[in-house]
Amino acid sequence: MRNINILHLSTFPNHSGGIDTWLHGFVARNEQYKINIFCPVSVNNQDNQDNQFQMALGGNVEIHALPTYTTSLSMLAWAFQVAKILKRTLCGEAESDQKLLVLSTIPTMLPIWILKKVFRNKLYVACSNRGVLYYDVQLLKGTFFAKCYALIEKQLLNTSDIILSNGDDTSKLIRDLYNLESISIPNCIDISRLKTTSKTVQNEVKVKA
């Protein structure tokens, strides 16, 4: 069975947003693969109501627990820890399985930068983007901090072997801001689950898909 390796910052399979919904759908539709998900592990106990959002996983999925960090200063130490875990776990794999899908850039791509620049690892990395941090930071902290984030994010994106985006709008942002090309893979829907009697609406969806 071939492997799919994924690095995710959220405590999957606890639901924390749209990216977890996407990942759950991805896992459910790739049962023919062994899927290794490297992510922090939730410390919620069974009485915690947050567990109502927890998603069921198939037997082909293995969660590899990662450490967490509490401050920006401890982020670098965290990145080195994660890089060592990835190096130890993935470098023993067959060359065809030494590939990693990284969800988001900062801080998730920091361990990848360390793997490639410090440890000189040749791991094949695809970085998936669901937006550009520059604009989020610009709204929250101003242009100066946004430019600092943009400088770091561009370096991290350059570390990946391929850049994926969740739509043409994100691809355009990456191209305009960083002069980098990405492959656009828009979010999908299951047309068979549309609860409508209108064939016109279904046909419109098929055309756009």
PDB file of C-alpha atoms in Angstrom:
ATOM      1  CA  MET A   1       0.000   0.000   0.000  1.00  0.00           C
ATOM      2  CA  ARG A   2       1.401   3.383  -1.037  1.00  0.00           C
ATOM      3  CA  ASN A   3       1.728   6.158   1.521  1.00  0.00           C
ATOM      4  CA  ILE A   4       0.370   9.690   1.614  1.00  0.00           C
ATOM      5  CA  ASN A   5       2.118  11.857   4.223  1.00  0.00           C
ATOM      6  CA  ILE A   6       0.465  15.053   5.470  1.00  0.00           C
ATOM      7  CA  LEU A   7       1.744  17.744   7.850  1.00  0.00           C
ATOM      8  CA  HIS A   8      -1.089  19.636   9.535  1.00  0.00           C
ATOM      9  CA  LEU A   9      -0.973  22.157  12.393  1.00  0.00           C
ATOM     10  CA  SER A  10      -4.509  21.494  13.672  1.00  0.00           C
ATOM     11  CA  THR A  11      -5.430  18.721  16.121  1.00  0.00           C
ATOM     12  CA  PHE A  12      -7.047  16.574  13.440  1.00  0.00           C
ATOM     13  CA  PRO A  13      -9.470  14.761  13.548  1.00  0.00           C
ATOM     14  CA  ASN A  14     -11.003  17.369  15.869  1.00  0.00           C
ATOM     15  CA  HIS A  15     -12.871  19.814  13.658  1.00  0.00           C
ATOM     16  CA  SER A  16     -11.488  23.358  13.809  1.00  0.00           C
ATOM     17  CA  GLY A  17     -12.521  24.762  10.449  1.00  0.00           C
ATOM     18  CA  GLY A  18     -12.852  24.303   6.719  1.00  0.00           C
ATOM     19  CA  ILE A  19      -9.385  22.844   6.253  1.00  0.00           C
ATOM     20  CA  ASP A  20     -10.288  19.938   8.546  1.00  0.00           C
ATOM     21  CA  THR A  21     -13.489  19.337   6.598  1.00  0.00           C
ATOM     22  CA  TRP A  22     -11.425  19.226   3.402  1.00  0.00           C
ATOM     23  CA  LEU A  23      -8.860  16.883   4.958  1.00  0.00           C
ATOM     24  CA  HIS A  24     -11.558  14.553   6.255  1.00  0.00           C
ATOM     25  CA  GLY A  25     -13.075  14.360   2.762  1.00  0.00           C
ATOM     26  CA  PHE A  26      -9.637  13.744   1.259  1.00  0.00           C
ATOM     27  CA  VAL A  27      -8.950  10.910   3.687  1.00  0.00           C
ATOM     28  CA  ALA A  28     -12.376   9.341   3.140  1.00  0.00           C
ATOM     29  CA  ARG A  29     -11.866   9.273  -0.640  1.00  0.00           C
ATOM     30  CA  ASN A  30      -8.376   7.751  -0.566  1.00  0.00           C
ATOM     31  CA  GLU A  31      -8.906   4.517   1.332  1.00  0.00           C
ATOM     32  CA  GLN A  32      -6.542   2.697  -1.045  1.00  0.00           C
ATOM     33  CA  TYR A  33      -3.593   4.570   0.504  1.00  0.00           C
ATOM     34  CA  LYS A  34      -2.003   4.448   3.954  1.00  0.00           C
ATOM     35  CA  ILE A  35      -2.302   8.022   5.152  1.00  0.00           C
ATOM     36  CA  ASN A  36       0.145   9.333   7.758  1.00  0.00           C
ATOM     37  CA  ILE A  37      -0.980  12.601   9.326  1.00  0.00           C
ATOM     38  CA  PHE A  38       1.620  14.475  11.380  1.00  0.00           C
ATOM     39  CA  CYS A  39      -0.219  16.846  13.699  1.00  0.00           C
ATOM     40  CA  PRO A  40      -0.601  17.899  17.343  1.00  0.00           C
ATOM     41  CA  VAL A  41      -2.840  15.597  19.389  1.00  0.00           C
ATOM     42  CA  SER A  42      -5.861  16.968  21.215  1.00  0.00           C
ATOM     43  CA  VAL A  43      -5.724  16.758  25.007  1.00  0.00           C
ATOM     44  CA  ASN A  44      -9.517  16.991  25.303  1.00  0.00           C
ATOM     45  CA  ASN A  45     -11.049  14.321  27.462  1.00  0.00           C
ATOM     46  CA  GLN A  46     -14.258  12.512  26.586  1.00  0.00           C
ATOM     47  CA  ASP A  47     -16.349  14.853  28.696  1.00  0.00           C
ATOM     48  CA  ASN A  48     -15.171  17.901  26.754  1.00  0.00           C
ATOM     49  CA  GLN A  49     -17.958  19.106  24.495  1.00  0.00           C
ATOM     50  CA  ASP A  50     -15.406  20.003  21.817  1.00  0.00           C
ATOM     51  CA  ASN A  51     -15.268  16.288  21.039  1.00  0.00           C
ATOM     52  CA  GLN A  52     -18.675  16.531  19.407  1.00  0.00           C
ATOM     53  CA  PHE A  53     -16.789  17.871  16.400  1.00  0.00           C
ATOM     54  CA  GLN A  54     -14.419  14.910  16.257  1.00  0.00           C
ATOM     55  CA  MET A  55     -14.441  13.030  12.962  1.00  0.00           C
ATOM     56  CA  ALA A  56     -14.254   9.272  12.519  1.00  0.00           C
ATOM     57  CA  LEU A  57     -11.173   7.948  10.730  1.00  0.00           C
ATOM     58  CA  GLY A  58     -10.685   4.773   8.720  1.00  0.00           C
ATOM     59  CA  GLY A  59      -8.168   2.051   9.493  1.00  0.00           C
ATOM     60  CA  ASN A  60      -5.847   3.334   6.773  1.00  0.00           C
ATOM     61  CA  VAL A  61      -5.065   6.493   8.760  1.00  0.00           C
ATOM     62  CA  GLU A  62      -2.285   6.825  11.322  1.00  0.00           C
ATOM     63  CA  ILE A  63      -1.879   9.960  13.434  1.00  0.00           C
ATOM     64  CA  HIS A  64       1.730  10.846  14.344  1.00  0.00           C
ATOM     65  CA  ALA A  65       1.718  13.105  17.398  1.00  0.00           C
ATOM     66  CA  LEU A  66       3.703  16.328  17.169  1.00  0.00           C
ATOM     67  CA  PRO A  67       4.754  18.718  19.949  1.00  0.00           C
ATOM     68  CA  THR A  68       3.251  22.179  20.178  1.00  0.00           C
ATOM     69  CA  TYR A  69       4.613  25.625  20.984  1.00  0.00           C
ATOM     70  CA  THR A  70       3.187  28.353  23.193  1.00  0.00           C
ATOM     71  CA  THR A  71       5.048  31.498  22.123  1.00  0.00           C
ATOM     72  CA  SER A  72       6.629  32.919  18.979  1.00  0.00           C
ATOM     73  CA  LEU A  73      10.043  32.516  20.601  1.00  0.00           C
ATOM     74  CA  SER A  74       9.502  28.786  21.143  1.00  0.00           C
ATOM     75  CA  MET A  75       8.357  28.331  17.533  1.00  0.00           C
ATOM     76  CA  LEU A  76      11.915  27.812  16.247  1.00  0.00           C
ATOM     77  CA  ALA A  77      12.622  25.077  18.790  1.00  0.00           C
ATOM     78  CA  TRP A  78       9.303  23.488  17.829  1.00  0.00           C
ATOM     79  CA  ALA A  79      10.273  23.609  14.136  1.00  0.00           C
ATOM     80  CA  PHE A  80      13.553  21.776  14.841  1.00  0.00           C
ATOM     81  CA  GLN A  81      11.696  19.116  16.850  1.00  0.00           C
ATOM     82  CA  VAL A  82       9.194  18.534  14.045  1.00  0.00           C
ATOM     83  CA  ALA A  83      11.966  18.456  11.430  1.00  0.00           C
ATOM     84  CA  LYS A  84      13.738  15.715  13.387  1.00  0.00           C
ATOM     85  CA  ILE A  85      10.509  13.696  13.693  1.00  0.00           C
ATOM     86  CA  LEU A  86       9.865  13.960   9.960  1.00  0.00           C
ATOM     87  CA  LYS A  87      13.465  13.074   9.124  1.00  0.00           C
ATOM     88  CA  ARG A  88      13.396  10.041  11.402  1.00  0.00           C
ATOM     89  CA  THR A  89       9.994   8.837  10.160  1.00  0.00           C
ATOM     90  CA  LEU A  90      10.095   9.560   6.430  1.00  0.00           C
ATOM     91  CA  CYS A  91      13.734   9.083   5.523  1.00  0.00           C
ATOM     92  CA  GLY A  92      13.429   5.346   6.104  1.00  0.00           C
ATOM     93  CA  GLU A  93      10.586   5.129   3.603  1.00  0.00           C
ATOM     94  CA  ALA A  94      10.975   3.966   0.026  1.00  0.00           C
ATOM     95  CA  GLU A  95      11.954   6.826  -2.263  1.00  0.00           C
ATOM     96  CA  SER A  96       8.495   6.850  -3.857  1.00  0.00           C
ATOM     97  CA  ASP A  97       6.960   7.468  -0.404  1.00  0.00           C
ATOM     98  CA  GLN A  98       9.345  10.253   0.621  1.00  0.00           C
ATOM     99  CA  LYS A  99       6.770  12.883  -0.248  1.00  0.00           C
ATOM    100  CA  LEU A 100       4.897  15.246   2.031  1.00  0.00           C
ATOM    101  CA  LEU A 101       1.808  17.420   1.648  1.00  0.00           C
ATOM    102  CA  VAL A 102       2.084  20.460   3.916  1.00  0.00           C
ATOM    103  CA  LEU A 103      -1.097  22.339   4.752  1.00  0.00           C
ATOM    104  CA  SER A 104      -0.395  26.106   4.982  1.00  0.00           C
ATOM    105  CA  THR A 105       2.913  27.986   5.221  1.00  0.00           C
ATOM    106  CA  ILE A 106       3.697  29.729   8.533  1.00  0.00           C
ATOM    107  CA  PRO A 107       4.608  28.029  10.788  1.00  0.00           C
ATOM    108  CA  THR A 108       3.947  24.640   9.145  1.00  0.00           C
ATOM    109  CA  MET A 109       6.624  25.028   6.463  1.00  0.00           C
ATOM    110  CA  LEU A 110       9.348  26.062   8.946  1.00  0.00           C
ATOM    111  CA  PRO A 111      10.310  22.432   9.730  1.00  0.00           C
ATOM    112  CA  ILE A 112      10.508  21.779   5.978  1.00  0.00           C
ATOM    113  CA  TRP A 113      12.928  24.680   5.525  1.00  0.00           C
ATOM    114  CA  ILE A 114      15.085  23.191   8.292  1.00  0.00           C
ATOM    115  CA  LEU A 115      14.892  19.718   6.733  1.00  0.00           C
ATOM    116  CA  LYS A 116      16.061  20.970   3.357  1.00  0.00           C
ATOM    117  CA  LYS A 117      18.467  23.755   4.291  1.00  0.00           C
ATOM    118  CA  VAL A 118      19.990  22.435   7.531  1.00  0.00           C
ATOM    119  CA  PHE A 119      19.663  18.640   7.248  1.00  0.00           C
ATOM    120  CA  ARG A 120      20.020  18.681   3.423  1.00  0.00           C
ATOM    121  CA  ASN A 121      17.092  16.319   3.075  1.00  0.00           C
ATOM    122  CA  LYS A 122      15.671  15.704  -0.424  1.00  0.00           C
ATOM    123  CA  LEU A 123      12.079  15.120   0.689  1.00  0.00           C
ATOM    124  CA  TYR A 124       9.583  16.036  -2.053  1.00  0.00           C
ATOM    125  CA  VAL A 125       7.193  18.654  -0.657  1.00  0.00           C
ATOM    126  CA  ALA A 126       3.899  20.005  -1.929  1.00  0.00           C
ATOM    127  CA  CYS A 127       2.667  23.083  -0.054  1.00  0.00           C
ATOM    128  CA  SER A 128      -1.083  23.663  -0.095  1.00  0.00           C
ATOM    129  CA  ASN A 129      -2.306  27.227   0.337  1.00  0.00           C
ATOM    130  CA  ARG A 130      -5.780  28.347   1.281  1.00  0.00           C
ATOM    131  CA  GLY A 131      -4.913  32.031   1.251  1.00  0.00           C
ATOM    132  CA  VAL A 132      -1.977  34.424   1.638  1.00  0.00           C
ATOM    133  CA  LEU A 133      -0.940  35.424   5.161  1.00  0.00           C
ATOM    134  CA  TYR A 134       0.263  38.862   4.014  1.00  0.00           C
ATOM    135  CA  TYR A 135      -3.237  40.269   3.728  1.00  0.00           C
ATOM    136  CA  ASP A 136      -4.438  38.791   7.034  1.00  0.00           C
ATOM    137  CA  VAL A 137      -1.449  40.229   8.892  1.00  0.00           C
ATOM    138  CA  GLN A 138      -1.817  43.574   7.129  1.00  0.00           C
ATOM    139  CA  LEU A 139      -5.367  43.910   8.446  1.00  0.00           C
ATOM    140  CA  LEU A 140      -4.434  42.861  11.983  1.00  0.00           C
ATOM    141  CA  LYS A 141      -0.958  44.335  12.528  1.00  0.00           C
ATOM    142  CA  GLY A 142      -0.205  46.772   9.726  1.00  0.00           C
ATOM    143  CA  THR A 143       1.967  46.902   6.625  1.00  0.00           C
ATOM    144  CA  PHE A 144       5.381  46.572   8.318  1.00  0.00           C
ATOM    145  CA  PHE A 145       4.583  43.240   9.977  1.00  0.00           C
ATOM    146  CA  ALA A 146       2.800  42.106   6.824  1.00  0.00           C
ATOM    147  CA  LYS A 147       5.953  42.695   4.754  1.00  0.00           C
ATOM    148  CA  CYS A 148       7.996  40.710   7.291  1.00  0.00           C
ATOM    149  CA  TYR A 149       5.544  37.817   7.035  1.00  0.00           C
ATOM    150  CA  ALA A 150       5.566  38.066   3.233  1.00  0.00           C
ATOM    151  CA  LEU A 151       9.376  37.812   3.144  1.00  0.00           C
ATOM    152  CA  ILE A 152       9.295  34.677   5.301  1.00  0.00           C
ATOM    153  CA  GLU A 153       6.353  33.147   3.455  1.00  0.00           C
ATOM    154  CA  LYS A 154       8.011  33.596   0.061  1.00  0.00           C
ATOM    155  CA  GLN A 155      11.175  31.870   1.281  1.00  0.00           C
ATOM    156  CA  LEU A 156       9.113  28.982   2.637  1.00  0.00           C
ATOM    157  CA  LEU A 157       7.119  28.630  -0.567  1.00  0.00           C
ATOM    158  CA  ASN A 158      10.373  28.561  -2.533  1.00  0.00           C
ATOM    159  CA  THR A 159      11.416  25.583  -0.410  1.00  0.00           C
ATOM    160  CA  SER A 160       8.511  23.479  -1.682  1.00  0.00           C
ATOM    161  CA  ASP A 161       8.760  21.456  -4.878  1.00  0.00           C
ATOM    162  CA  ILE A 162       5.241  22.327  -5.941  1.00  0.00           C
ATOM    163  CA  ILE A 163       2.733  24.928  -4.732  1.00  0.00           C
ATOM    164  CA  LEU A 164      -0.979  24.162  -4.616  1.00  0.00           C
ATOM    165  CA  SER A 165      -3.775  26.681  -4.120  1.00  0.00           C
ATOM    166  CA  ASN A 166      -7.454  26.240  -3.314  1.00  0.00           C
ATOM    167  CA  GLY A 167      -8.656  28.406  -6.208  1.00  0.00           C
ATOM    168  CA  ASP A 168      -7.750  30.788  -9.012  1.00  0.00           C
ATOM    169  CA  ASP A 169      -8.021  33.775  -6.653  1.00  0.00           C
ATOM    170  CA  THR A 170      -5.352  32.343  -4.346  1.00  0.00           C
ATOM    171  CA  SER A 171      -3.155  31.474  -7.338  1.00  0.00           C
ATOM    172  CA  LYS A 172      -3.424  35.085  -8.502  1.00  0.00           C
ATOM    173  CA  LEU A 173      -2.489  36.402  -5.035  1.00  0.00           C
ATOM    174  CA  ILE A 174       0.589  34.157  -4.936  1.00  0.00           C
ATOM    175  CA  ARG A 175       1.584  35.228  -8.447  1.00  0.00           C
ATOM    176  CA  ASP A 176       1.047  38.946  -7.815  1.00  0.00           C
ATOM    177  CA  LEU A 177       2.695  39.061  -4.396  1.00  0.00           C
ATOM    178  CA  TYR A 178       5.508  36.521  -4.729  1.00  0.00           C
ATOM    179  CA  ASN A 179       5.924  36.043  -8.494  1.00  0.00           C
ATOM    180  CA  LEU A 180       5.437  32.303  -7.987  1.00  0.00           C
ATOM    181  CA  GLU A 181       3.239  29.920  -9.944  1.00  0.00           C
ATOM    182  CA  SER A 182       0.880  27.476  -8.302  1.00  0.00           C
ATOM    183  CA  ILE A 183      -1.544  24.782  -9.370  1.00  0.00           C
ATOM    184  CA  SER A 184      -5.146  25.684  -8.647  1.00  0.00           C
ATOM    185  CA  ILE A 185      -7.270  22.856  -7.202  1.00  0.00           C
ATOM    186  CA  PRO A 186     -10.647  24.360  -6.239  1.00  0.00           C
ATOM    187  CA  ASN A 187     -12.759  22.876  -3.466  1.00  0.00           C
ATOM    188  CA  CYS A 188     -15.239  20.307  -4.741  1.00  0.00           C
ATOM    189  CA  ILE A 189     -18.792  19.342  -3.917  1.00  0.00           C
ATOM    190  CA  ASP A 190     -20.654  16.068  -4.235  1.00  0.00           C
ATOM    191  CA  ILE A 191     -23.354  16.853  -6.785  1.00  0.00           C
ATOM    192  CA  SER A 192     -25.318  13.728  -5.800  1.00  0.00           C
ATOM    193  CA  ARG A 193     -25.878  15.230  -2.357  1.00  0.00           C
ATOM    194  CA  LEU A 194     -27.497  18.415  -3.617  1.00  0.00           C
ATOM    195  CA  LYS A 195     -31.002  18.561  -2.150  1.00  0.00           C
ATOM    196  CA  THR A 196     -32.799  20.241  -4.999  1.00  0.00           C
ATOM    197  CA  THR A 197     -35.387  19.249  -7.568  1.00  0.00           C
ATOM    198  CA  SER A 198     -34.074  21.799 -10.025  1.00  0.00           C
ATOM    199  CA  LYS A 199     -32.207  20.119 -12.883  1.00  0.00           C
ATOM    200  CA  THR A 200     -31.176  23.572 -14.077  1.00  0.00           C
ATOM    201  CA  VAL A 201     -29.238  24.214 -10.855  1.00  0.00           C
ATOM    202  CA  GLN A 202     -27.570  20.790 -11.023  1.00  0.00           C
ATOM    203  CA  ASN A 203     -26.550  21.348 -14.632  1.00  0.00           C
ATOM    204  CA  GLU A 204     -25.099  24.764 -13.763  1.00  0.00           C
ATOM    205  CA  VAL A 205     -23.047  23.201 -10.981  1.00  0.00           C
ATOM    206  CA  LYS A 206     -21.730  20.513 -13.358  1.00  0.00           C
ATOM    207  CA  VAL A 207     -20.679  23.158 -15.860  1.00  0.00           C
ATOM    208  CA  LYS A 208     -18.811  25.174 -13.216  1.00  0.00           C
ATOM    209  CA  ALA A 209     -17.193  22.040 -11.799  1.00  0.00           C
TER     210      ALA A 209
END
